[in-house]
Short mmCIF file of C-alpha atoms in Angstrom, two decimals:
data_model
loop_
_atom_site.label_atom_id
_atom_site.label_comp_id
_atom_site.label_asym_id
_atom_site.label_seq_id
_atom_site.Cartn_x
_atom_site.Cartn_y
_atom_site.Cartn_z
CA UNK A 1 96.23 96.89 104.99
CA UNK A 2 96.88 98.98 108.17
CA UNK A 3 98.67 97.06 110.62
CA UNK A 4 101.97 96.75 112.81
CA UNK A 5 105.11 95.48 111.57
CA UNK A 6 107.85 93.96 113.82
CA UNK A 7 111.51 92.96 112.73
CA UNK A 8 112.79 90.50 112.58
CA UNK A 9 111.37 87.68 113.55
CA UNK A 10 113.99 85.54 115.29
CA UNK A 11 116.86 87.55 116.41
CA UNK A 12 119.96 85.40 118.39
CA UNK A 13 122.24 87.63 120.56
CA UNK A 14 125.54 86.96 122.16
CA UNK A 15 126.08 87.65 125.90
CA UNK A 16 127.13 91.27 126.12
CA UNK A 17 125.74 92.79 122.60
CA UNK A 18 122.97 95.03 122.57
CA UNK A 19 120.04 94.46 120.15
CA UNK A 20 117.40 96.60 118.69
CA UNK A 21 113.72 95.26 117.88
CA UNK A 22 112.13 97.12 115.30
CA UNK A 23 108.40 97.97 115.64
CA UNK A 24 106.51 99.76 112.63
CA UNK A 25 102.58 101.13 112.38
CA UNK A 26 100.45 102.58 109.94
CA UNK A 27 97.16 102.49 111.74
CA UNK A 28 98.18 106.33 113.23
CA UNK A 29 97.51 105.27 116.45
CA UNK A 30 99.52 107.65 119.13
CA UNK A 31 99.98 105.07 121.88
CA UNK A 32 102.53 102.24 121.72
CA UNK A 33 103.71 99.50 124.12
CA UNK A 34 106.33 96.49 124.49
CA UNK A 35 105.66 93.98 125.82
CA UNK A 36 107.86 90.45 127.12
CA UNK A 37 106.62 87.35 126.80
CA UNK A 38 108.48 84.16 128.43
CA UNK A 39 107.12 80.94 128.31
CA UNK A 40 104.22 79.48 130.04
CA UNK A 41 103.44 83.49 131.06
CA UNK A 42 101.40 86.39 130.79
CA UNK A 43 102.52 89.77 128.91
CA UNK A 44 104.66 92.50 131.11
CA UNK A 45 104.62 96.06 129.95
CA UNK A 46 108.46 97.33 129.37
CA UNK A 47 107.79 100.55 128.14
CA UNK A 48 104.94 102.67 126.32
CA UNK A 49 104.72 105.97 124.53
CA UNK A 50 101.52 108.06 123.87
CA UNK A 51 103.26 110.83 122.03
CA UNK A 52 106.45 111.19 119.99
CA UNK A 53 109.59 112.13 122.19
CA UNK A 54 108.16 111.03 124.86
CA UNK A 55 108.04 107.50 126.83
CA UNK A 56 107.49 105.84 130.16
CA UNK A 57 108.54 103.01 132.16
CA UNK A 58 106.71 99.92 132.40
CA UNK A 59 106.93 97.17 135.19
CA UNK A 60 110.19 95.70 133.99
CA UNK A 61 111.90 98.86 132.05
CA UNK A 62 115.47 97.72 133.44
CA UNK A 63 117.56 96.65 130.88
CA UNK A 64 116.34 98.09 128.14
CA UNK A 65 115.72 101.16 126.40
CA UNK A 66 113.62 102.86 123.26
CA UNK A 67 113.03 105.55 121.80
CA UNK A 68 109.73 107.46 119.80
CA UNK A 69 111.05 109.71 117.24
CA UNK A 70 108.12 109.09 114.14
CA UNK A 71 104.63 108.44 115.03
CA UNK A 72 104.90 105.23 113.00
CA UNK A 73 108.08 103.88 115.05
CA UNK A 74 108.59 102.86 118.30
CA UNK A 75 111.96 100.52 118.40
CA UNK A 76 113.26 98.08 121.64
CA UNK A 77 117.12 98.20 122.14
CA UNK A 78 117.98 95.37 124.45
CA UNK A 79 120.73 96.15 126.54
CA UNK A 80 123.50 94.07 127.67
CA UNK A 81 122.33 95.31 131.13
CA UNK A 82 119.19 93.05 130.36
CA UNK A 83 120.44 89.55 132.18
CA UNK A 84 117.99 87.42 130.97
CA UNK A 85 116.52 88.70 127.84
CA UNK A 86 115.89 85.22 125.96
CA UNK A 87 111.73 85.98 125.84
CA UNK A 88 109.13 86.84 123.25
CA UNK A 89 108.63 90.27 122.12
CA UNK A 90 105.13 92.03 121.46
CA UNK A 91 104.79 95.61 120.07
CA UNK A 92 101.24 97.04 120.10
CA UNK A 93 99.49 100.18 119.66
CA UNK A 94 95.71 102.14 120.79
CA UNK A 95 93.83 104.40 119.90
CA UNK A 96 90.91 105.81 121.73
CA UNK A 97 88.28 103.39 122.49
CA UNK A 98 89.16 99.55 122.77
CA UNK A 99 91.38 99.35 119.67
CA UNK A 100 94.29 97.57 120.46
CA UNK A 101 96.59 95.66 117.76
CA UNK A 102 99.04 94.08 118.35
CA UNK A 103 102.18 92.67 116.14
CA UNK A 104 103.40 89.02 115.44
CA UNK A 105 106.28 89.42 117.48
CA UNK A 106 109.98 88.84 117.58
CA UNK A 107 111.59 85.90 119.28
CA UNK A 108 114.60 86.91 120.96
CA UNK A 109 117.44 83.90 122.28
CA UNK A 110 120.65 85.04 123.31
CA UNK A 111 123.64 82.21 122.76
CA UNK B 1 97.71 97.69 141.65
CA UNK B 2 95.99 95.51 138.90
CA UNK B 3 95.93 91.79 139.07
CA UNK B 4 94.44 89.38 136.59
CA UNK B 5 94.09 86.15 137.69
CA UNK B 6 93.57 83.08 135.80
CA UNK B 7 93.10 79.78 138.01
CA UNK B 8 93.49 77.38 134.95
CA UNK B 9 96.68 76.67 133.53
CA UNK B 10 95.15 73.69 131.33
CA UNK B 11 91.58 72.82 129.76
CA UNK B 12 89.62 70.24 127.91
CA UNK B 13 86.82 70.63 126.13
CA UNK B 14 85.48 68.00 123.41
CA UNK B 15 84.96 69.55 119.48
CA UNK B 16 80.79 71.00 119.71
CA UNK B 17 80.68 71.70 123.43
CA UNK B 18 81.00 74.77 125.09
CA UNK B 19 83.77 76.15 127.41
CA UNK B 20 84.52 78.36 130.27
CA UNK B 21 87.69 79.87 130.64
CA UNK B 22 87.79 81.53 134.29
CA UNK B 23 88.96 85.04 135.03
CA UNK B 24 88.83 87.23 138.60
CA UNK B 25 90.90 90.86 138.65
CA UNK B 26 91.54 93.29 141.37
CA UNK B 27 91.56 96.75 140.40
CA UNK B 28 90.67 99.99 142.62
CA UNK B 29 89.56 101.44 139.52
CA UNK B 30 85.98 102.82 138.75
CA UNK B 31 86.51 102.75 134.83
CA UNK B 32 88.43 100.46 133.56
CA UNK B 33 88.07 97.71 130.65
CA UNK B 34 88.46 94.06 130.14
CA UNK B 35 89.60 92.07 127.00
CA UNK B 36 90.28 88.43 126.22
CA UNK B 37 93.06 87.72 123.58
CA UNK B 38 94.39 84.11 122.01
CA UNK B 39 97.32 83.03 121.21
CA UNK B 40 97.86 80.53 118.93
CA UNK B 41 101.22 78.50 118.43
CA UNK B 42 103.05 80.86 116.00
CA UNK B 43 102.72 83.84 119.19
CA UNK B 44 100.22 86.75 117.59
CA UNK B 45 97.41 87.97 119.81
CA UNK B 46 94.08 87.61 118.41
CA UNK B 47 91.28 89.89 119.63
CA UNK B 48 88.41 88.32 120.86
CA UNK B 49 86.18 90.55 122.91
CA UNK B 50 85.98 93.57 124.93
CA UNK B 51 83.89 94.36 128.29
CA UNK B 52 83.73 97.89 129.91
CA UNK B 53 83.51 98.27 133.53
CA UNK B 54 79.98 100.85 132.80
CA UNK B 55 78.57 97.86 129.96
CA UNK B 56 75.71 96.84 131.56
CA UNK B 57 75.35 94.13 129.39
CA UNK B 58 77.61 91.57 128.37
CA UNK B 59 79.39 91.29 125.45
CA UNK B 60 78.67 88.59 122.80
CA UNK B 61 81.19 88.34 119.50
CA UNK B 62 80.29 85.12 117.54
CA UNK B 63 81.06 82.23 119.62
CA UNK B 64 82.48 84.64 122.18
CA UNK B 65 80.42 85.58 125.22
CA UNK B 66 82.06 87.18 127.94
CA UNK B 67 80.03 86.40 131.42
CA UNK B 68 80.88 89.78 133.50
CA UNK B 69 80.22 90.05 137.26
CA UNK B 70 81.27 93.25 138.62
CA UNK B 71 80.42 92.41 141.89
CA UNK B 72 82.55 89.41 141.99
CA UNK B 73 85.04 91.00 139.79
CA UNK B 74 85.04 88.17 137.24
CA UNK B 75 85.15 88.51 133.34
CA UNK B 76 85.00 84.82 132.13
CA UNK B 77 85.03 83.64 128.57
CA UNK B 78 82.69 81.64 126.94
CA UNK B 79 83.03 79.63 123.68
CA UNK B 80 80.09 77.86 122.68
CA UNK B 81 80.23 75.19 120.43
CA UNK B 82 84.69 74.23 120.08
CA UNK B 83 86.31 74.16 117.31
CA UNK B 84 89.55 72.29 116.90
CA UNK B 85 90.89 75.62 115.59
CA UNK B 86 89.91 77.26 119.61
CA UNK B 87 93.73 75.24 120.50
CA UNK B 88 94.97 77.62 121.81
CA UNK B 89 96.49 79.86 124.67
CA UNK B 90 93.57 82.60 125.55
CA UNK B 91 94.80 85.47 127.75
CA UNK B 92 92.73 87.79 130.06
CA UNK B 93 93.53 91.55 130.58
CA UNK B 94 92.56 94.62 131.91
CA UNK B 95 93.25 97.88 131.01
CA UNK B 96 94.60 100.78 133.03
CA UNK B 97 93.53 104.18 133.31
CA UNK B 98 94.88 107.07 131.18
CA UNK B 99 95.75 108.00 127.81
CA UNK B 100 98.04 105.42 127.36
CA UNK B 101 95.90 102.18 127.81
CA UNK B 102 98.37 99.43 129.35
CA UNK B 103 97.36 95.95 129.43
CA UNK B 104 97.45 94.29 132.83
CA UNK B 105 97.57 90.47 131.49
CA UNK B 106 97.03 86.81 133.29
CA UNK B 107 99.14 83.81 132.85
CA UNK B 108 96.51 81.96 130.62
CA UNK B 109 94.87 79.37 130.03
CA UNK B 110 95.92 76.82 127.64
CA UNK B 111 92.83 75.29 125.87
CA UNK B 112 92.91 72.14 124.14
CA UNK B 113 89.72 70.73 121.85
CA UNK B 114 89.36 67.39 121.13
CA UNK B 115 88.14 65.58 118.47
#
């Protein structure tokens, strides 16, 4: 079944380590997104991609960083410059049209 | 800018009646679309229904009817007869223009059936 696959699916980091999300498709969509979630909130766009090798900022970009080497792959490094990155994670992809999936998210708590 | 606003942070609705789940958005935009997602406990974002800014009609999925008034700029959700299953957070969004089609989300509206 097409789909996206994120990793893992809890993930605790220390103050000061940096982190990587992973985010996996097979639907050969060329778009893809993060998103944060925190609690009680709407979705904020971090970064997207529409092509490989290249990316753009979202509204809250600061702090963290990816990169869009395979169509299928589009992974989240959160940076120890993120200050408060205890949230939920969403990766998603498009296509033309109204497609839109989305994954089942990682749950990132730093201790 | 977008802006997706969602005035209710909580609702009630009893198990076989329908509800309305409110949503107003600012956008500048000529063509743009509108979606409503829910999210259960466990986080993933179901897909529930879709509404272009050109659809002159509005769009039905199931149980899902999405009341769209352009001139008021409001998109809001209908489910018709509740399940207990419809517990849930249920998001509205817009999307942007451009090849890349970003989400513009609201904070939500936590629905809550009851027996």
């Amino acid at each position: 079944d097409g789909g996206i696959t994120q990793s893992p699916k809890y993930l605790f980091r220390k103050e000061g380590q940096n982190v990587t999300l992973s985010c996996e498709q097979n639907l050969n969509h060329d778009a893809m997104y993060w998103y944060r979630q925190d609690p009680g909130q709407g979705l904020r766009l971090i970064y997207y991609s529409q092509i490989v090798n290249d990316f753009q900022k979202g509204d809250i970009a600061e702090g963290y960083s990816v990169s869009r080497e395979k169509k299928e792959s589009f992974p989240l490094t959160v940076t120890s410059a993120q200050k408060n990155p205890t949230a939920f994670y969403l990766c998603a992809s498009s296509t033309t049209g109204y497609g839109y999936t989305f994954g089942s998210g990682t749950r990132l708590t730093v201790v | 800018a977008q802006k997706i606003t969602q005035t209710q942070p909580g609702m009630f609705v009893q198990e076989k009646e329908a509800v309305t789940l409110d949503c107003t958005y600012d956008t500048s935009d000529q063509s743009y679309g509108l979606f409503w997602y829910k999210q259960p406990s466990s986080g993933e974002m179901i897909f529930l229904i879709y509404q272009g800014s050109y659809d002159e009609q509005n769009a039905t999925e199931g149980r899902y009817s999405l009341n769209f008034q352009k001139a008021r700029k409001s998109a809001n959700l209908v489910i018709s007869a509740s399940q207990l299953g419809d517990s849930a957070m249920y998001f509205c969004a817009m999307s942007r223009r451009g090849s890349a089609r970003q989400l513009t989300f609201g904070s939500g509206t936590q629905l809550t059936v009851l027996p």
